Amino acid sequence: MSAQDVSEIRWFENLFSARPAKQSIEDENQNLNNKRIEAVKIFDANGEARAMIELSAFNLVQLKDYGEAMNWLMKSLVLEDSMNLPKERVFTCIAIARVFEAVGDYTKSANFLSQARASNDKNKEEDFALLTLIVSETGRVNAQLGEVNNAFAEYEQMLKYARSIESSDKEGDAQF
């Protein structure tokens, strides 16, 4: 697994962790939107998609504004599909799954995790670090759905992937 793979997973996971504000909510929101606008100006579709994912996570985690979080993710999906950005699409599907999980709709969350997995599987160079994240998320959602056997199977799969990419932090996630 490359250092870039690790940094992308950390980038994504850090978006959804609660953290103390370094600036006002309004300033942070404006800075994230400015990042998106700059990416648009320089025709950086990848950067624009990631900025929209960041805006979504900010709305989900900091503001608890599920509608606005979903709004940014839908825009991101449209961009990713039109510009053929498969890795960003995977991140967006996982983020959508997290929004549905936050509102207690675990079935829709599972559906978007399935889409994330299918998108990752279509990628010419399957990303096992990303697959480990998808499987971990799927296991957690299956546990929430009361599908303990499926959750256990996902966690076993996650352990296999985590060991193959030497990701001890994910191995710990599989202990339940």
Coordinates of N, CA and C in Angstrom, one line a residue:
M1 N 0.9 -1.2 0.0 CA 0.0 0.0 0.0 C 0.9 1.2 0.0
S2 N 0.6 2.2 -0.8 CA 1.4 3.4 -1.0 C 1.1 4.4 0.1
A3 N 2.0 5.3 0.4 CA 1.8 6.3 1.4 C 0.6 7.2 0.9
Q4 N 0.4 7.4 -0.4 CA -0.8 8.2 -0.8 C -2.1 7.5 -0.4
D5 N -2.1 6.1 -0.6 CA -3.3 5.4 -0.2 C -3.7 5.7 1.3
V6 N -2.6 5.6 2.1 CA -2.8 5.8 3.6 C -3.2 7.2 3.8
S7 N -2.6 8.2 3.2 CA -3.0 9.6 3.4 C -4.4 9.9 3.0
E8 N -4.9 9.3 1.9 CA -6.2 9.5 1.4 C -7.2 8.9 2.4
I9 N -7.0 7.8 3.0 CA -7.9 7.2 3.9 C -7.9 8.0 5.2
R10 N -6.7 8.5 5.6 CA -6.7 9.3 6.8 C -7.4 10.6 6.6
W11 N -7.2 11.2 5.4 CA -7.9 12.5 5.0 C -9.4 12.2 5.2
F12 N -9.9 11.1 4.6 CA -11.4 10.9 4.7 C -11.8 10.6 6.1
E13 N -11.2 9.8 6.8 CA -11.6 9.4 8.2 C -11.5 10.6 9.1
N14 N -10.6 11.5 8.9 CA -10.5 12.7 9.8 C -11.6 13.7 9.5
L15 N -12.2 13.7 8.3 CA -13.3 14.5 8.0 C -14.5 14.3 9.0
F16 N -14.6 13.0 9.4 CA -15.8 12.7 10.2 C -15.5 12.5 11.7
S17 N -14.3 13.0 12.1 CA -14.0 12.9 13.5 C -14.3 14.3 14.1
A18 N -14.9 14.3 15.3 CA -15.2 15.6 16.0 C -13.9 16.2 16.4
R19 N -13.8 17.5 16.2 CA -12.5 18.2 16.5 C -12.9 19.6 17.0
P20 N -12.1 20.1 17.9 CA -12.4 21.5 18.3 C -12.2 22.5 17.2
A21 N -13.1 23.4 17.1 CA -13.0 24.4 16.0 C -11.8 25.3 16.2
K22 N -11.1 25.6 15.1 CA -9.9 26.5 15.1 C -10.4 27.9 14.7
Q23 N -11.6 27.9 14.2 CA -12.1 29.2 13.8 C -13.7 29.1 13.9
S24 N -14.3 30.2 13.6 CA -15.8 30.2 13.7 C -16.4 29.2 12.7
I25 N -17.6 28.7 13.0 CA -18.3 27.8 12.0 C -18.4 28.5 10.7
E26 N -18.8 29.8 10.7 CA -19.0 30.5 9.4 C -17.7 30.6 8.6
D27 N -16.6 30.9 9.3 CA -15.3 31.0 8.7 C -14.9 29.7 8.1
E28 N -15.0 28.6 8.9 CA -14.6 27.3 8.4 C -15.4 26.9 7.2
N29 N -16.7 27.1 7.2 CA -17.6 26.8 6.1 C -17.2 27.6 4.9
Q30 N -16.9 28.9 5.1 CA -16.5 29.8 3.9 C -15.1 29.3 3.4
N31 N -14.2 28.9 4.2 CA -12.9 28.4 3.8 C -13.0 27.2 2.9
L32 N -13.9 26.2 3.4 CA -14.2 25.0 2.6 C -14.8 25.4 1.3
N33 N -15.7 26.3 1.2 CA -16.4 26.7 0.0 C -15.4 27.4 -0.9
N34 N -14.5 28.2 -0.4 CA -13.4 28.9 -1.2 C -12.5 27.8 -1.8
K35 N -12.2 26.8 -1.1 CA -11.4 25.7 -1.6 C -12.1 25.1 -2.8
R36 N -13.4 24.9 -2.8 CA -14.2 24.3 -3.9 C -14.1 25.3 -5.1
I37 N -14.4 26.6 -4.8 CA -14.4 27.6 -5.8 C -13.0 27.7 -6.5
E38 N -12.0 27.6 -5.8 CA -10.6 27.6 -6.4 C -10.4 26.4 -7.3
A39 N -10.9 25.3 -6.9 CA -10.7 24.1 -7.7 C -11.5 24.2 -9.0
V40 N -12.7 24.8 -8.9 CA -13.5 25.1 -10.1 C -12.7 26.0 -11.1
K41 N -12.1 27.1 -10.5 CA -11.4 28.1 -11.3 C -10.3 27.5 -12.1
I42 N -9.6 26.5 -11.5 CA -8.4 25.9 -12.2 C -8.8 24.6 -12.9
F43 N -10.1 24.3 -13.0 CA -10.6 23.1 -13.7 C -10.0 21.8 -13.1
D44 N -10.0 21.8 -11.7 CA -9.5 20.6 -11.0 C -10.7 19.9 -10.5
A45 N -11.2 19.0 -11.3 CA -12.4 18.2 -10.9 C -12.2 17.4 -9.7
N46 N -11.0 16.8 -9.6 CA -10.7 16.0 -8.4 C -10.7 16.8 -7.2
G47 N -10.1 18.0 -7.2 CA -10.1 18.9 -6.1 C -11.5 19.4 -5.7
E48 N -12.3 19.6 -6.8 CA -13.7 20.1 -6.5 C -14.5 19.0 -5.9
A49 N -14.4 17.8 -6.3 CA -15.1 16.7 -5.7 C -14.7 16.5 -4.3
R50 N -13.4 16.6 -4.0 CA -12.9 16.4 -2.6 C -13.4 17.6 -1.7
A51 N -13.4 18.8 -2.3 CA -13.9 19.9 -1.5 C -15.4 19.7 -1.2
M52 N -16.2 19.2 -2.1 CA -17.6 19.0 -1.8 C -17.8 17.9 -0.8
I53 N -16.9 16.9 -0.8 CA -16.9 15.8 0.3 C -16.6 16.5 1.6
E54 N -15.6 17.3 1.6 CA -15.3 18.0 2.9 C -16.4 18.9 3.4
L55 N -17.1 19.6 2.5 CA -18.2 20.5 2.8 C -19.3 19.6 3.4
S56 N -19.5 18.5 2.8 CA -20.5 17.5 3.3 C -20.2 17.1 4.7
A57 N -19.0 16.6 4.9 CA -18.6 16.1 6.2 C -18.7 17.2 7.3
F58 N -18.4 18.5 6.9 CA -18.5 19.6 7.8 C -19.9 19.8 8.2
N59 N -20.8 19.7 7.2 CA -22.3 19.9 7.5 C -22.8 18.8 8.4
L60 N -22.3 17.6 8.1 CA -22.8 16.4 8.9 C -22.3 16.5 10.3
V61 N -21.0 16.6 10.5 CA -20.3 16.5 11.8 C -20.5 17.8 12.7
Q62 N -20.2 18.9 12.1 CA -20.2 20.2 12.8 C -21.6 20.8 13.0
L63 N -22.4 20.8 11.9 CA -23.7 21.5 11.9 C -24.9 20.5 12.1
K64 N -24.7 19.2 11.9 CA -25.8 18.3 12.0 C -26.8 18.6 11.0
D65 N -26.4 19.2 9.8 CA -27.3 19.6 8.7 C -27.3 18.5 7.7
Y66 N -28.1 17.5 7.9 CA -28.1 16.3 7.0 C -28.5 16.6 5.6
G67 N -29.4 17.5 5.4 CA -29.9 17.9 4.1 C -28.8 18.5 3.3
E68 N -28.1 19.5 3.9 CA -27.0 20.2 3.2 C -25.8 19.2 3.0
A69 N -25.6 18.3 3.9 CA -24.5 17.3 3.7 C -24.9 16.5 2.5
M70 N -26.1 16.0 2.4 CA -26.5 15.2 1.2 C -26.5 16.0 -0.1
N71 N -26.8 17.3 0.0 CA -26.8 18.2 -1.1 C -25.4 18.2 -1.8
W72 N -24.4 18.4 -0.9 CA -23.0 18.5 -1.4 C -22.6 17.1 -2.0
L73 N -23.0 16.1 -1.4 CA -22.6 14.7 -1.9 C -23.3 14.4 -3.2
M74 N -24.5 14.8 -3.4 CA -25.2 14.6 -4.7 C -24.5 15.3 -5.8
K75 N -24.1 16.6 -5.5 CA -23.4 17.4 -6.5 C -22.0 16.7 -6.8
S76 N -21.4 16.2 -5.8 CA -20.1 15.5 -6.0 C -20.3 14.3 -6.8
L77 N -21.4 13.5 -6.6 CA -21.6 12.3 -7.4 C -21.8 12.6 -8.9
V78 N -22.5 13.7 -9.1 CA -22.8 14.1 -10.5 C -21.4 14.5 -11.2
L79 N -20.6 15.2 -10.5 CA -19.3 15.6 -11.0 C -18.4 14.3 -11.3
E80 N -18.4 13.5 -10.3 CA -17.5 12.3 -10.4 C -18.0 11.4 -11.5
D81 N -19.3 11.2 -11.7 CA -19.8 10.4 -12.8 C -19.5 11.1 -14.2
S82 N -19.6 12.4 -14.3 CA -19.4 13.1 -15.5 C -17.9 13.1 -15.9
M83 N -17.0 13.2 -14.9 CA -15.6 13.4 -15.1 C -14.8 12.0 -14.9
N84 N -15.5 11.0 -14.7 CA -14.9 9.6 -14.4 C -13.8 9.7 -13.4
L85 N -14.3 10.0 -12.1 CA -13.4 10.0 -11.0 C -13.8 8.9 -10.0
P86 N -13.3 7.7 -10.3 CA -13.8 6.5 -9.6 C -13.5 6.5 -8.1
K87 N -12.3 6.9 -7.7 CA -11.9 6.9 -6.3 C -12.7 7.9 -5.5
E88 N -12.9 9.1 -6.1 CA -13.7 10.1 -5.4 C -15.1 9.6 -5.2
R89 N -15.6 8.9 -6.3 CA -17.0 8.3 -6.2 C -17.1 7.3 -5.0
V90 N -16.1 6.5 -4.8 CA -16.1 5.6 -3.7 C -16.2 6.4 -2.4
F91 N -15.4 7.4 -2.2 CA -15.4 8.2 -1.0 C -16.8 8.8 -0.8
T92 N -17.4 9.3 -1.9 CA -18.7 10.0 -1.8 C -19.8 9.0 -1.4
C93 N -19.7 7.8 -2.0 CA -20.7 6.7 -1.6 C -20.6 6.4 -0.1
I94 N -19.3 6.3 0.4 CA -19.1 6.0 1.8 C -19.7 7.2 2.6
A95 N -19.4 8.4 2.2 CA -19.9 9.5 2.9 C -21.5 9.6 2.9
I96 N -22.1 9.2 1.8 CA -23.6 9.2 1.8 C -24.0 8.1 2.8
A97 N -23.3 7.0 2.8 CA -23.7 5.9 3.7 C -23.6 6.4 5.2
R98 N -22.6 7.3 5.5 CA -22.5 7.8 6.8 C -23.7 8.8 7.1
V99 N -24.1 9.5 6.1 CA -25.3 10.4 6.4 C -26.5 9.6 6.7
F100 N -26.7 8.5 5.9 CA -27.9 7.7 6.2 C -27.8 7.0 7.5
E101 N -26.6 6.6 7.9 CA -26.3 6.0 9.2 C -26.6 7.0 10.3
A102 N -26.2 8.2 10.1 CA -26.5 9.2 11.1 C -28.0 9.5 11.4
V103 N -28.8 9.3 10.4 CA -30.2 9.5 10.6 C -30.9 8.1 10.9
G104 N -30.2 7.1 11.0 CA -30.8 5.8 11.4 C -31.3 4.9 10.3
D105 N -31.0 5.3 9.0 CA -31.5 4.5 7.9 C -30.4 3.6 7.4
Y106 N -30.2 2.5 8.1 CA -29.1 1.6 7.9 C -29.2 0.8 6.6
T107 N -30.5 0.6 6.2 CA -30.6 -0.1 4.9 C -30.1 0.7 3.7
K108 N -30.4 2.0 3.7 CA -29.9 2.9 2.6 C -28.4 3.0 2.8
S109 N -27.9 3.1 4.0 CA -26.5 3.1 4.3 C -25.8 1.9 3.6
A110 N -26.3 0.7 3.9 CA -25.8 -0.5 3.3 C -25.8 -0.5 1.8
N111 N -26.9 0.1 1.2 CA -27.0 0.2 -0.2 C -25.8 1.0 -0.8
F112 N -25.5 2.1 -0.2 CA -24.5 3.0 -0.7 C -23.1 2.4 -0.4
L113 N -23.0 1.6 0.6 CA -21.7 0.9 0.8 C -21.5 -0.1 -0.3
S114 N -22.6 -0.8 -0.7 CA -22.5 -1.7 -1.8 C -22.1 -1.0 -3.1
Q115 N -22.6 0.2 -3.3 CA -22.2 1.0 -4.5 C -20.7 1.4 -4.4
A116 N -20.3 1.7 -3.2 CA -18.9 2.0 -3.0 C -18.0 0.8 -3.4
R117 N -18.4 -0.3 -2.9 CA -17.6 -1.5 -3.1 C -17.6 -1.9 -4.6
A118 N -18.8 -1.7 -5.3 CA -18.8 -2.0 -6.7 C -18.0 -1.0 -7.5
S119 N -18.0 0.2 -7.1 CA -17.1 1.2 -7.8 C -15.6 0.9 -7.6
N120 N -15.3 0.5 -6.4 CA -13.9 0.2 -6.1 C -13.5 -1.1 -6.9
D121 N -14.4 -2.0 -7.0 CA -14.1 -3.3 -7.7 C -13.9 -3.0 -9.2
K122 N -14.6 -2.0 -9.8 CA -14.5 -1.6 -11.2 C -13.2 -0.9 -11.5
N123 N -12.6 -0.4 -10.5 CA -11.3 0.4 -10.7 C -10.3 -0.6 -11.2
K124 N -9.5 -0.2 -12.2 CA -8.5 -1.1 -12.7 C -7.4 -1.5 -11.7
E125 N -7.1 -0.6 -10.8 CA -6.2 -0.9 -9.8 C -6.9 -0.9 -8.4
E126 N -7.5 -2.0 -8.1 CA -8.3 -2.1 -6.9 C -7.5 -1.6 -5.7
D127 N -8.1 -0.7 -4.9 CA -7.5 -0.1 -3.8 C -7.9 -0.9 -2.5
F128 N -6.9 -1.7 -2.0 CA -7.2 -2.5 -0.9 C -7.4 -1.7 0.4
A129 N -6.7 -0.6 0.5 CA -6.9 0.3 1.7 C -8.3 0.8 1.7
L130 N -8.8 1.2 0.5 CA -10.2 1.7 0.4 C -11.1 0.5 0.6
L131 N -10.8 -0.6 0.1 CA -11.7 -1.8 0.3 C -11.8 -2.1 1.8
T132 N -10.7 -2.0 2.5 CA -10.7 -2.3 4.0 C -11.6 -1.3 4.7
L133 N -11.6 0.0 4.3 CA -12.5 0.9 4.9 C -14.0 0.6 4.5
I134 N -14.3 0.2 3.3 CA -15.6 -0.1 2.9 C -16.1 -1.3 3.7
V135 N -15.3 -2.3 3.8 CA -15.7 -3.6 4.5 C -15.9 -3.3 6.0
S136 N -15.1 -2.4 6.6 CA -15.3 -2.0 8.0 C -16.6 -1.3 8.2
E137 N -16.9 -0.3 7.3 CA -18.1 0.4 7.4 C -19.3 -0.6 7.2
T138 N -19.2 -1.5 6.3 CA -20.3 -2.4 6.0 C -20.5 -3.3 7.2
G139 N -19.5 -3.8 7.9 CA -19.6 -4.6 9.1 C -20.4 -3.8 10.2
R140 N -20.0 -2.6 10.4 CA -20.7 -1.7 11.4 C -22.1 -1.6 11.1
V141 N -22.5 -1.3 9.8 CA -23.9 -1.1 9.4 C -24.6 -2.4 9.6
N142 N -24.0 -3.5 9.2 CA -24.7 -4.8 9.3 C -25.0 -5.1 10.8
A143 N -24.1 -4.7 11.7 CA -24.3 -4.9 13.1 C -25.5 -4.1 13.5
Q144 N -25.6 -2.8 13.1 CA -26.7 -2.0 13.4 C -28.0 -2.5 12.9
L145 N -28.0 -3.2 11.8 CA -29.2 -3.8 11.2 C -29.5 -5.1 11.9
G146 N -28.7 -5.6 12.9 CA -28.9 -6.8 13.6 C -28.5 -8.0 12.8
E147 N -27.8 -7.8 11.7 CA -27.3 -8.9 10.9 C -25.9 -9.3 11.4
V148 N -25.9 -10.0 12.5 CA -24.7 -10.3 13.2 C -23.8 -11.2 12.4
N149 N -24.3 -12.2 11.7 CA -23.5 -13.1 10.9 C -22.8 -12.4 9.8
N150 N -23.6 -11.5 9.1 CA -23.0 -10.7 8.0 C -22.0 -9.8 8.5
A151 N -22.2 -9.1 9.7 CA -21.3 -8.2 10.3 C -20.0 -9.0 10.6
F152 N -20.1 -10.2 11.2 CA -19.0 -11.0 11.5 C -18.2 -11.3 10.3
A153 N -18.9 -11.7 9.2 CA -18.2 -12.1 7.9 C -17.4 -10.9 7.4
E154 N -18.1 -9.7 7.5 CA -17.4 -8.5 7.0 C -16.1 -8.2 7.8
Y155 N -16.3 -8.3 9.1 CA -15.1 -8.0 10.0 C -14.0 -9.0 9.7
E156 N -14.3 -10.3 9.5 CA -13.3 -11.3 9.1 C -12.6 -10.9 7.8
Q157 N -13.4 -10.4 6.9 CA -12.8 -10.0 5.6 C -11.9 -8.8 5.8
M158 N -12.4 -7.9 6.6 CA -11.6 -6.7 6.9 C -10.3 -7.1 7.6
L159 N -10.3 -8.0 8.5 CA -9.0 -8.5 9.1 C -8.1 -9.0 8.0
K160 N -8.6 -9.8 7.1 CA -7.8 -10.3 6.0 C -7.1 -9.2 5.2
Y161 N -8.0 -8.2 4.8 CA -7.4 -7.1 4.0 C -6.5 -6.2 4.9
A162 N -6.8 -6.0 6.1 CA -6.0 -5.2 7.0 C -4.6 -5.8 7.2
R163 N -4.6 -7.1 7.3 CA -3.3 -7.8 7.5 C -2.5 -7.8 6.2
S164 N -3.2 -7.9 5.0 CA -2.5 -7.9 3.7 C -1.9 -6.5 3.4
I165 N -2.5 -5.4 4.0 CA -1.9 -4.1 3.8 C -1.2 -3.6 5.0
E166 N -1.1 -4.5 6.0 CA -0.4 -4.2 7.3 C -1.0 -2.9 8.0
S167 N -2.3 -3.0 8.2 CA -3.1 -1.9 8.8 C -3.6 -2.3 10.2
S168 N -2.7 -2.2 11.2 CA -3.1 -2.6 12.5 C -4.3 -1.8 13.1
D169 N -4.4 -0.6 12.7 CA -5.5 0.2 13.2 C -6.9 -0.3 12.8
K170 N -6.9 -0.9 11.6 CA -8.2 -1.5 11.1 C -8.4 -2.9 11.8
E171 N -7.3 -3.6 12.1 CA -7.5 -4.8 12.8 C -8.2 -4.6 14.1
G172 N -7.9 -3.5 14.8 CA -8.5 -3.2 16.1 C -10.0 -3.0 15.9
D173 N -10.4 -2.4 14.8 CA -11.8 -2.1 14.5 C -12.6 -3.4 14.4
A174 N -12.0 -4.5 14.0 CA -12.7 -5.7 13.8 C -13.0 -6.5 15.1
Q175 N -12.4 -6.0 16.2 CA -12.6 -6.7 17.5 C -14.0 -6.2 18.1
F176 N -14.9 -7.1 18.2 CA -16.2 -6.7 18.8 C -16.8 -7.8 19.7

